[in-house]
Coordinates of C-alpha atoms in Angstrom, one line a residue:
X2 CA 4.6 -3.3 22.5
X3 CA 6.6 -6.7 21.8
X4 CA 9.3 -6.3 20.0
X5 CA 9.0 -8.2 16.0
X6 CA 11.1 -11.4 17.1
X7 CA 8.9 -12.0 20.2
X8 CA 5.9 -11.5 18.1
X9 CA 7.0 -13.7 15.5
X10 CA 7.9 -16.4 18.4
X11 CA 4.7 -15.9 19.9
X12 CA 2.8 -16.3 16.6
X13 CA 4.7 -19.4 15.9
X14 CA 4.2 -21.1 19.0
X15 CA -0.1 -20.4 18.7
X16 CA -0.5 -21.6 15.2
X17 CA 2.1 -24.7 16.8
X18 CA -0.3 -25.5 19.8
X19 CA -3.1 -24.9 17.7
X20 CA -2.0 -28.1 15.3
X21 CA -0.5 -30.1 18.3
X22 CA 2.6 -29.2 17.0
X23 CA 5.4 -30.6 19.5
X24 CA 8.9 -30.3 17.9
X25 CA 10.6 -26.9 17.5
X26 CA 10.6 -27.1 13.7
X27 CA 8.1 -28.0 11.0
X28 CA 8.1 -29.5 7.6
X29 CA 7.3 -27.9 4.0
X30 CA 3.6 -28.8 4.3
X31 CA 3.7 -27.7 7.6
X32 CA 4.4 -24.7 6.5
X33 CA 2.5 -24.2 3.9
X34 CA -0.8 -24.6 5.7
X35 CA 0.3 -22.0 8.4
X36 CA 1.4 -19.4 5.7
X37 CA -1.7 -20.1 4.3
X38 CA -3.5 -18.9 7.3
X39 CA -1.4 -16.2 8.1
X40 CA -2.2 -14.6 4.6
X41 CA -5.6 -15.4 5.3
X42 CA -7.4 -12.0 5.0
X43 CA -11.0 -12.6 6.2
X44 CA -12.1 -11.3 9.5
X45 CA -12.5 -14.9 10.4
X46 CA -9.3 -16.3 10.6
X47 CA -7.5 -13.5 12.0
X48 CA -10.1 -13.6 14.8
X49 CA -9.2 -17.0 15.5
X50 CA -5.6 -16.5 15.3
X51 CA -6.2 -13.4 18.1
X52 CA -8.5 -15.7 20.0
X53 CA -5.6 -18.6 20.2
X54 CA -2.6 -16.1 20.7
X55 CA -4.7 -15.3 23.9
X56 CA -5.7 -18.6 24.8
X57 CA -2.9 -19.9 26.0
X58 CA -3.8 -23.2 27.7
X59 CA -6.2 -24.1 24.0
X60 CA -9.3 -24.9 26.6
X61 CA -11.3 -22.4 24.1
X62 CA -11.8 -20.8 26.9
X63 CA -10.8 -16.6 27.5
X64 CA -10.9 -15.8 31.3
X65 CA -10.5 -12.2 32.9
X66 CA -6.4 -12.0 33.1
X67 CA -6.5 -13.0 28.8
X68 CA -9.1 -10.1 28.2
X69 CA -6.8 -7.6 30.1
X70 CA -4.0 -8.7 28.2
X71 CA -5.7 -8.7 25.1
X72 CA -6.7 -4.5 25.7
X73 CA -2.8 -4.2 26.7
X74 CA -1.7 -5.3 23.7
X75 CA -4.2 -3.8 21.6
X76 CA -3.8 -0.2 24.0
X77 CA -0.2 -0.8 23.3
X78 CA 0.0 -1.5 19.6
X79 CA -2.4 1.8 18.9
X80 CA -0.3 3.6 21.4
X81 CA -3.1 4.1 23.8
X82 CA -1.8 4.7 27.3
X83 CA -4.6 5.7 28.6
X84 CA -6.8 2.5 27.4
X85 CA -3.3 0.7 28.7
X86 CA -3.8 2.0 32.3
X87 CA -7.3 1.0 32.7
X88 CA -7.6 -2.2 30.9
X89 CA -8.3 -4.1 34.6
X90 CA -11.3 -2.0 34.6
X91 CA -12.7 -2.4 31.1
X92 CA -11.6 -6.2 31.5
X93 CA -13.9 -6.3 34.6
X94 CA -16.5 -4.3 32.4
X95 CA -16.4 -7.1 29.6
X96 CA -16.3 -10.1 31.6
X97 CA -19.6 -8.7 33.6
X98 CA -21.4 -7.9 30.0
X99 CA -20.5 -10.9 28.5
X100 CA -20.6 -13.3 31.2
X101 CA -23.5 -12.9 32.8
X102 CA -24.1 -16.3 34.1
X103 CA -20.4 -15.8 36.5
X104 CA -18.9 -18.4 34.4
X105 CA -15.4 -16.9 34.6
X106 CA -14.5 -17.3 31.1
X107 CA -15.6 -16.4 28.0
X108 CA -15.9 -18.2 24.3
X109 CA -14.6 -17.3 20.5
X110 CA -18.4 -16.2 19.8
X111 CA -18.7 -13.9 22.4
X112 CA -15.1 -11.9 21.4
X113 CA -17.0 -11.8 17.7
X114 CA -19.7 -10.0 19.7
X115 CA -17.3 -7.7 21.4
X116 CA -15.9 -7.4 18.5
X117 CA -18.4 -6.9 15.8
X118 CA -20.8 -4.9 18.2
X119 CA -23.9 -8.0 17.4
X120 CA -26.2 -9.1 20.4
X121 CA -24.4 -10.9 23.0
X122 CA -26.3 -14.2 22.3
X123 CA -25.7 -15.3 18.7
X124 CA -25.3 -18.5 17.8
X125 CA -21.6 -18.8 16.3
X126 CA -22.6 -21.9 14.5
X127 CA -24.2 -19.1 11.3
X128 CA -22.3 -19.6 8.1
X129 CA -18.4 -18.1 8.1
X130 CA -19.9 -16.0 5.7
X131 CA -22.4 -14.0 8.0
X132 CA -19.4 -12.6 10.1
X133 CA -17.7 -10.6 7.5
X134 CA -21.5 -9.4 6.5
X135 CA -22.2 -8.1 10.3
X136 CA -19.0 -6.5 9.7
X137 CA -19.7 -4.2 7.2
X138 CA -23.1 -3.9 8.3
X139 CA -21.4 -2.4 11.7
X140 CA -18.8 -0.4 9.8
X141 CA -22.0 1.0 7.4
X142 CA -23.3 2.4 10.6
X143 CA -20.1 3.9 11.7
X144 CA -19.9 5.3 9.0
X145 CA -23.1 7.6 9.2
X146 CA -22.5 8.5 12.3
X147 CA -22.6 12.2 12.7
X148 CA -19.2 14.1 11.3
X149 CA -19.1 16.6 14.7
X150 CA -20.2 13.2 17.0
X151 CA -16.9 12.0 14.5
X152 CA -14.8 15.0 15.1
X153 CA -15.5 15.3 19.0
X154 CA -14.2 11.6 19.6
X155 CA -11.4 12.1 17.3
X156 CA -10.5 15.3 19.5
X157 CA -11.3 13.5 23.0
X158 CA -8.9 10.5 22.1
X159 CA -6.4 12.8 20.6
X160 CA -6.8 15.2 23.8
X161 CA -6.3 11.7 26.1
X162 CA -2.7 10.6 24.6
X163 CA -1.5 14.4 24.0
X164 CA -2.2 16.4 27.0
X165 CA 1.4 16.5 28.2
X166 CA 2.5 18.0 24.5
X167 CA 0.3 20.2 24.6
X168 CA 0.2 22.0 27.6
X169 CA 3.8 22.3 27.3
X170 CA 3.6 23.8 23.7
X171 CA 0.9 26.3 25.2
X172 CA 2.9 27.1 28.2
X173 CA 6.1 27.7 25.7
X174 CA 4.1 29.7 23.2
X175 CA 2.6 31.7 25.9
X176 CA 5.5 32.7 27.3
X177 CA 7.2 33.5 24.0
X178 CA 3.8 35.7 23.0
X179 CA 4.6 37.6 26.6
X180 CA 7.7 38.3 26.0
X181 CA 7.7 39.5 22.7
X182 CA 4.7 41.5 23.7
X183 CA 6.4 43.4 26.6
X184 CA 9.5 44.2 24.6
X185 CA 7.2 45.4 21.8
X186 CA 5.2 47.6 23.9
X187 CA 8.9 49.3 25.9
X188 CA 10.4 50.5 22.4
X189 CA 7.3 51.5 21.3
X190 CA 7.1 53.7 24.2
X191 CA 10.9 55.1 23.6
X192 CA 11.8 57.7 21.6
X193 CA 13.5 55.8 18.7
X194 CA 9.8 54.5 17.8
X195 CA 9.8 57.7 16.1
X196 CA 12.9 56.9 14.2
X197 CA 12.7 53.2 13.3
X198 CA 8.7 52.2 13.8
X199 CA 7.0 49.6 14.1
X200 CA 11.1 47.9 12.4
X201 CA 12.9 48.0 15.5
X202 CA 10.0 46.7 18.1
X203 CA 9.3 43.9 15.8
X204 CA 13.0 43.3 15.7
X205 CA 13.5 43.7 19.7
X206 CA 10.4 41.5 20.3
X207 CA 12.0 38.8 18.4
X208 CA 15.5 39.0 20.3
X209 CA 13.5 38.8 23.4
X210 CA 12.5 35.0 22.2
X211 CA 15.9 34.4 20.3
X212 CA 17.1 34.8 24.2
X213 CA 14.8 32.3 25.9
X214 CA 14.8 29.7 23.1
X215 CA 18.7 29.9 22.7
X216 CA 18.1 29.3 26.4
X217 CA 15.8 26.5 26.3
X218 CA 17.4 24.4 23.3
X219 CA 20.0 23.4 25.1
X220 CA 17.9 21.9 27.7
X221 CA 16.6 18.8 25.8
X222 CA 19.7 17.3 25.1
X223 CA 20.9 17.6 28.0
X224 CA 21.0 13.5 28.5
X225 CA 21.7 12.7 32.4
X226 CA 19.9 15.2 33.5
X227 CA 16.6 14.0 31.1
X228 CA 17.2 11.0 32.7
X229 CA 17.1 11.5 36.1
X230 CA 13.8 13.4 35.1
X231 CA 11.9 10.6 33.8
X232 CA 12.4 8.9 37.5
X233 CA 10.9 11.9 39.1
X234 CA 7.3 13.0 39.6
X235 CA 7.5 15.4 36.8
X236 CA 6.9 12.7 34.5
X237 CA 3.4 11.9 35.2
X238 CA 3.3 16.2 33.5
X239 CA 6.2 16.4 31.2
X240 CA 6.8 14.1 28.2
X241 CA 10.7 13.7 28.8
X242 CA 10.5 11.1 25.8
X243 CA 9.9 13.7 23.4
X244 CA 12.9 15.9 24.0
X245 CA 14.5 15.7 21.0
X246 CA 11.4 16.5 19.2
X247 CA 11.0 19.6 21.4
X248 CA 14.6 20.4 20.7
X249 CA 13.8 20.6 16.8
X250 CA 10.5 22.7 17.7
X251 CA 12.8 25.2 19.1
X252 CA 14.9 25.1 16.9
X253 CA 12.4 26.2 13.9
X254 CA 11.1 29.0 16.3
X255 CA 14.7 30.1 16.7
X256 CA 14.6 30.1 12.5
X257 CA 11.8 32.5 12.7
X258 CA 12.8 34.6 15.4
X259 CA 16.1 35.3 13.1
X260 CA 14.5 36.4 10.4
X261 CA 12.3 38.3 12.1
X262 CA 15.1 40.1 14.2
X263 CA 17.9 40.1 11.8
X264 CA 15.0 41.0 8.7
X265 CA 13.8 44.0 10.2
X266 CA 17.2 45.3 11.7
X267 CA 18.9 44.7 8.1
X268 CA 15.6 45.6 5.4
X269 CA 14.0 48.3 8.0
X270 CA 15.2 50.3 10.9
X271 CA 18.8 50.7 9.5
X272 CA 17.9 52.3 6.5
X273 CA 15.0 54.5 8.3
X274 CA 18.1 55.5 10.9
X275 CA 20.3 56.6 7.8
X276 CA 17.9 58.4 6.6
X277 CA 16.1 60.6 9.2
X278 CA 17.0 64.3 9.5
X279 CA 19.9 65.4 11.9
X280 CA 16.8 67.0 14.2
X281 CA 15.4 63.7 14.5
X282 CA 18.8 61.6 14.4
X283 CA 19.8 63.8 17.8
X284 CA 18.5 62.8 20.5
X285 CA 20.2 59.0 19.4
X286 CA 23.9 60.5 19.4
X287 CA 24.4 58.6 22.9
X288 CA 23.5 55.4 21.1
X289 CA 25.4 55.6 17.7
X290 CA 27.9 58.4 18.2
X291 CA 28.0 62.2 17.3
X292 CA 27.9 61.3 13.3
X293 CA 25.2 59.5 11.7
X294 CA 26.6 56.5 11.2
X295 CA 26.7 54.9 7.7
X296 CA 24.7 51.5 6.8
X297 CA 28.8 49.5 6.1
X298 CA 29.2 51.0 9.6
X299 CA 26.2 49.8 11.4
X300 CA 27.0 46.1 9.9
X301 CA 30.9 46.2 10.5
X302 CA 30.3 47.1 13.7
X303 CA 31.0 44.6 16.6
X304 CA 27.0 44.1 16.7
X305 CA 26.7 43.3 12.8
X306 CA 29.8 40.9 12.7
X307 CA 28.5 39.2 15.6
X308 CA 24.9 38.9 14.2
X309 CA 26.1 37.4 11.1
X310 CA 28.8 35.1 12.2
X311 CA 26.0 33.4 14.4
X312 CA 23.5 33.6 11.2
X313 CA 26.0 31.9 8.5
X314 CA 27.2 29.3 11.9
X315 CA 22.8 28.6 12.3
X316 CA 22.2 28.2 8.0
X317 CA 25.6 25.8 8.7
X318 CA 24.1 23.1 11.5
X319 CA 20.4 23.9 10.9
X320 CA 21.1 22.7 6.6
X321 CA 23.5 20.2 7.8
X322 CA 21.1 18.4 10.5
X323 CA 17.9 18.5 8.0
X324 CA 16.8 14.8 7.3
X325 CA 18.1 14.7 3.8
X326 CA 21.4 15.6 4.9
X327 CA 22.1 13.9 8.5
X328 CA 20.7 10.2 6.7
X329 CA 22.5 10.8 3.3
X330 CA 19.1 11.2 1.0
X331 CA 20.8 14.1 -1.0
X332 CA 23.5 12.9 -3.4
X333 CA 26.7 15.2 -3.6
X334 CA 29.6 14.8 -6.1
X335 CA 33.1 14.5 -3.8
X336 CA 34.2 15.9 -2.4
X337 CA 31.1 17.5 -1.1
X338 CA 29.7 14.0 -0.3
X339 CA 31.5 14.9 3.1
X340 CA 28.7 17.5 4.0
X341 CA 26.4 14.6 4.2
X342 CA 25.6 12.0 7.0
X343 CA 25.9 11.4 10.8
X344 CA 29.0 12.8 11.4
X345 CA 28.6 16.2 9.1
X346 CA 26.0 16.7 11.2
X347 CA 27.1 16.0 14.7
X348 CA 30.5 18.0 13.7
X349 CA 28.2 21.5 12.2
X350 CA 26.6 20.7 15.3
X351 CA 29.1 22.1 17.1
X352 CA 29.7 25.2 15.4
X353 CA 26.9 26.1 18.2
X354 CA 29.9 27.2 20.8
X355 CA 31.0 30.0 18.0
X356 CA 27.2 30.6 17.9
X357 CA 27.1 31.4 21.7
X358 CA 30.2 32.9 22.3
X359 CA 29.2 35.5 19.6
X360 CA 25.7 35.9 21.3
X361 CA 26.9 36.4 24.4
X362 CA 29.5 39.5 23.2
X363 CA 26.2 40.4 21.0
X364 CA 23.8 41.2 23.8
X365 CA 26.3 43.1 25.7
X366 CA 27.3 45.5 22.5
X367 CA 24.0 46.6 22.2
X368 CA 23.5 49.8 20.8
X369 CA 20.2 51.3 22.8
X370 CA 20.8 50.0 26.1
X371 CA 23.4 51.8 28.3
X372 CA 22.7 50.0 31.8
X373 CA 24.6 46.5 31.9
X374 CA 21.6 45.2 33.7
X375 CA 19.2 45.8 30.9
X376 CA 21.7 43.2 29.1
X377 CA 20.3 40.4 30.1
X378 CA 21.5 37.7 27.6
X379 CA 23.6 36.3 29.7
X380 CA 21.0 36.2 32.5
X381 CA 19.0 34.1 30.3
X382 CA 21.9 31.5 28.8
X383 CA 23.8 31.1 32.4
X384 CA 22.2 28.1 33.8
X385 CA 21.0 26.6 30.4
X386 CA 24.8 26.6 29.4
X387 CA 26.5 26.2 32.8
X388 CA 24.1 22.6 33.0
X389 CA 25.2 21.3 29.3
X390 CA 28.6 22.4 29.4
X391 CA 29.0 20.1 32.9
X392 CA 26.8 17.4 31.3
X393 CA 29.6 17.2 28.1
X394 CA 32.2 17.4 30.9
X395 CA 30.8 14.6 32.7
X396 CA 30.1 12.3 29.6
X397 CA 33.7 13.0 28.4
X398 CA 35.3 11.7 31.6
X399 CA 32.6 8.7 32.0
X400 CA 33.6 7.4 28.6
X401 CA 36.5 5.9 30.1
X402 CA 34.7 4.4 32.6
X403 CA 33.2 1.1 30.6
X404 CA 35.4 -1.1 28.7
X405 CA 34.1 -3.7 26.3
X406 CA 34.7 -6.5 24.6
X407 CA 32.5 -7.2 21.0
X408 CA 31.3 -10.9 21.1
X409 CA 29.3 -10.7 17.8
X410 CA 28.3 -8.3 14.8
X411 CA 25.9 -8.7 12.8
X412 CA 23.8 -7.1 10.3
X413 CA 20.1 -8.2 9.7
X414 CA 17.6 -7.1 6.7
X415 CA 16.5 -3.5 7.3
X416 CA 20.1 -2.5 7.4
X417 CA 20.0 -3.0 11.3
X418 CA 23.5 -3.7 13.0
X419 CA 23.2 -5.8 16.2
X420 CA 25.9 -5.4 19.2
X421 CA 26.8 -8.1 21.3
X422 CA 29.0 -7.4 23.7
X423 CA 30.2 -8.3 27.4
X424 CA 28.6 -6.5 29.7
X425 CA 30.8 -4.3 32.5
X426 CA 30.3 -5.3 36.0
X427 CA 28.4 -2.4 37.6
X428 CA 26.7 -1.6 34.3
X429 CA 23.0 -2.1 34.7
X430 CA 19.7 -1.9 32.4
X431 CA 16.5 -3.0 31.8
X432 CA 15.3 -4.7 28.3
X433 CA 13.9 -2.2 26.2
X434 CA 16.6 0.9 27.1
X435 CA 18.6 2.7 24.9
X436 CA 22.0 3.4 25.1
X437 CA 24.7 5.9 23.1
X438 CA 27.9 3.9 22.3
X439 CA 31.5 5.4 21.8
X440 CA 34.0 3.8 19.4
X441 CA 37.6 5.6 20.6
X442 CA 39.6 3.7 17.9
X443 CA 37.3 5.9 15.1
X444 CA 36.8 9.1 17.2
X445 CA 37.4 10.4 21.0
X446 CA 34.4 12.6 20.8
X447 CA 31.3 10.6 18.5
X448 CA 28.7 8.9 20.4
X449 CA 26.5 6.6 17.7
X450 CA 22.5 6.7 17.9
X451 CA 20.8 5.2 20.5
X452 CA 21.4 1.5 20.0
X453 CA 18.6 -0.9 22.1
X454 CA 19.4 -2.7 25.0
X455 CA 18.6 -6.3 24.9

């Protein structure tokens, strides 16, 4: 979609041509009688505004090329890609409905008929008046149109511009149901089922999607290789543009898994392993030792400091990186202000590597697995880590790579900062890219939010 200044220029320049206008700036009467029709409400004027933003040569006349452009913009301002890819087609489609006689071109009338669904031949010369009546005549009857005829094109358009989302999600939840299935059904099948219930398969089924998604979240934001991705094939089937929203839907099924795991090993199966009978507590002496061990003991141990190091280090980034901290809407007193903003939440951020390392030492300390090949935390984090930790290698020694120098800063209403600066010699981009910029004189290791390329 254009960006607002090349709207506004384009706007400009139509209600410019449309007056004959010549010189690049206009007088206070000028402007008054083009504000006036831009604040001009009735279907009417902003019709003919459309009609001459279109018409670029003012012949009155629409040919083919203007009525794809006009479903491009309208595909992209509704964020239709879909409608975007085949507006050649439904421009071919118009043209032959509308212009039956081969004409080639096509009138202001005849968009009103496109546009307020009326009989093709009606003659545009009825009172202004008569348009915005056919208008809610046509929205009257849209409006009783069946509510599962509503629903079912609500779901087919919504189906059209989601499909990649979705069959991810499904793919992801899928695999997340399996897992925590399988691991539910092997400890219900053990012995310690009898000890612990439903607690401790609840609580393993959970660890068994703690694993993949600690895996998995570390995949999104991984930026080069994202990247590359989006030049590949596997765009036309992944949304790579929605990795960081992926990232936070991770992240809240990583919330739930903890409780869940954490919950039921803390509030459940400790306390029913405390308090079974020596007869029943016997046959888990390979596990937890000779003695019964106490419920201080099961949490000091190396698994329970582990567990809750990572759970205090996740309440940490996960509080920290909630809107209302990481843009500064929640108001602290100092010096707590400090826990708000970017940088508290790119620093918490990084309590992460305390988070794995203790993971990592968590699922090999297990207490009912013996075999080191059962432990398969590691299995599951290897490649995940082994790609981000090179990607944060490779970023720190690129950094160096592009000197600057700033030509201009400023800051425009919105509270938006604009960058210019002198481009390095084999630095290339295209209009419309974003890029992550690196101040060393504030900090070696921030990188600022994707600022557009221009």
């Amino acid at each position: 979609m254009m960006e607002s200044k090349e709207f506004a220029m384009e706007l400009f320049d139509t209600l410019c041509r449309r007056r004959q206008m010549q010189s690049d700036h206009i007088n206070r009467e000028e402007l008054r009688e083009i504000w006036s029709q831009i604040t001009d409400n009735s279907f009417d004027s902003r019709l003919q505004i459309f009609f001459d933003m279109v018409d670029k040569d003012a012949d009155g006349h629409i040919t083919e090329a203007e009525v794809k452009e006009i479903i491009m913009l309208s595909a992209s301002a509704n964020k239709l890609a879909r409608l975007k890819e085949q507006a050649e087609e439904y421009a071919a489609l118009i043209m032959e409905e509308l212009d039956p006689e081969g004409l080639g071109y096509i009138e202001l009338w005849q968009l009103e008929t496109l546009l307020l669904q009326k009989d093709t031949y009606v003659n545009y010369s009825q009172a202004l008046s008569y348009t915005s009546q056919a208008l809610s005549q046509n929205l009257a009857g849209l409006r009783h149109k069946s509510p599962i005829r509503k629903m079912s094109s609500k779901l087919s358009y919504y189906l059209e511009d989601n499909w990649k989302r979705l069959w991810v999600l499904a793919l992801w939840i899928g695999i997340m149901a399996g897992l925590f299935i399988w691991k539910f059904i092997q400890y219900r099948n053990r012995y310690v089922f009898s000890v612990m219930g439903y607690c401790v398969t609840i609580a393993k089924g959970a660890a068994e999607t703690l694993k993949l998604n600690m895996a998995l979240i570390l995949l999104p934001v991984c930026r080069n290789t994202i990247t590359w991705l989006r030049n590949t094939r596997a765009a036309r089937a992944l949304p790579f543009d929605d990795n960081i929203n992926f990232h936070k839907t991770i992240a809240a099924a990583i919330v739930v898994g903890v409780i869940l795991h954490a919950g039921n090993h803390l509030a459940c199966d400790f306390p029913r392993l405390i308090d079974s009978s020596d007869q029943t507590y016997a046959p888990l002496r390979k596990y937890f030792g000779e003695t019964k061990p106490t419920y201080l003991a099961l949490v000091r141990g190396v698994e329970g400091v582990t567990g809750v190091i990572m759970v205090v280090c996740m309440l940490i980034a996960f509080t920290l990186a909630t809107r209302w901290f990481r843009r500064s809407l929640v108001k602290l007193p100092k010096p707590f202000d400090k826990l708000t903003g970017f940088n508290a939440f790119w620093y918490s951020h990084h309590l992460f590597i305390i988070v794995y390392i203790s993971l990592v030492i968590h699922g090999e300390r297990l207490y009912l697995i013996l075999d080191w090949y059962k432990r398969t935390t590691w299995m599951y984090l290897a490649v995940p880590v082994g790609l981000y930790v090179g990607e944060r290698t490779l970023r720190f020694f690129r950094s160096g790579s592009y000197s600057v120098r700033i030509l201009k800063v400023a800051i425009y209403p919105g509270n938006v900062l604009t960058l210019q600066m002198s481009k390095p010699p084999t630095f290339r981009y295209k209009s419309g890219q974003y890029m992550f910029v690196q101040c060393p004189d504030v900090s070696p290791f921030e990188w600022y939010m994707p600022l557009n390329c221009k």
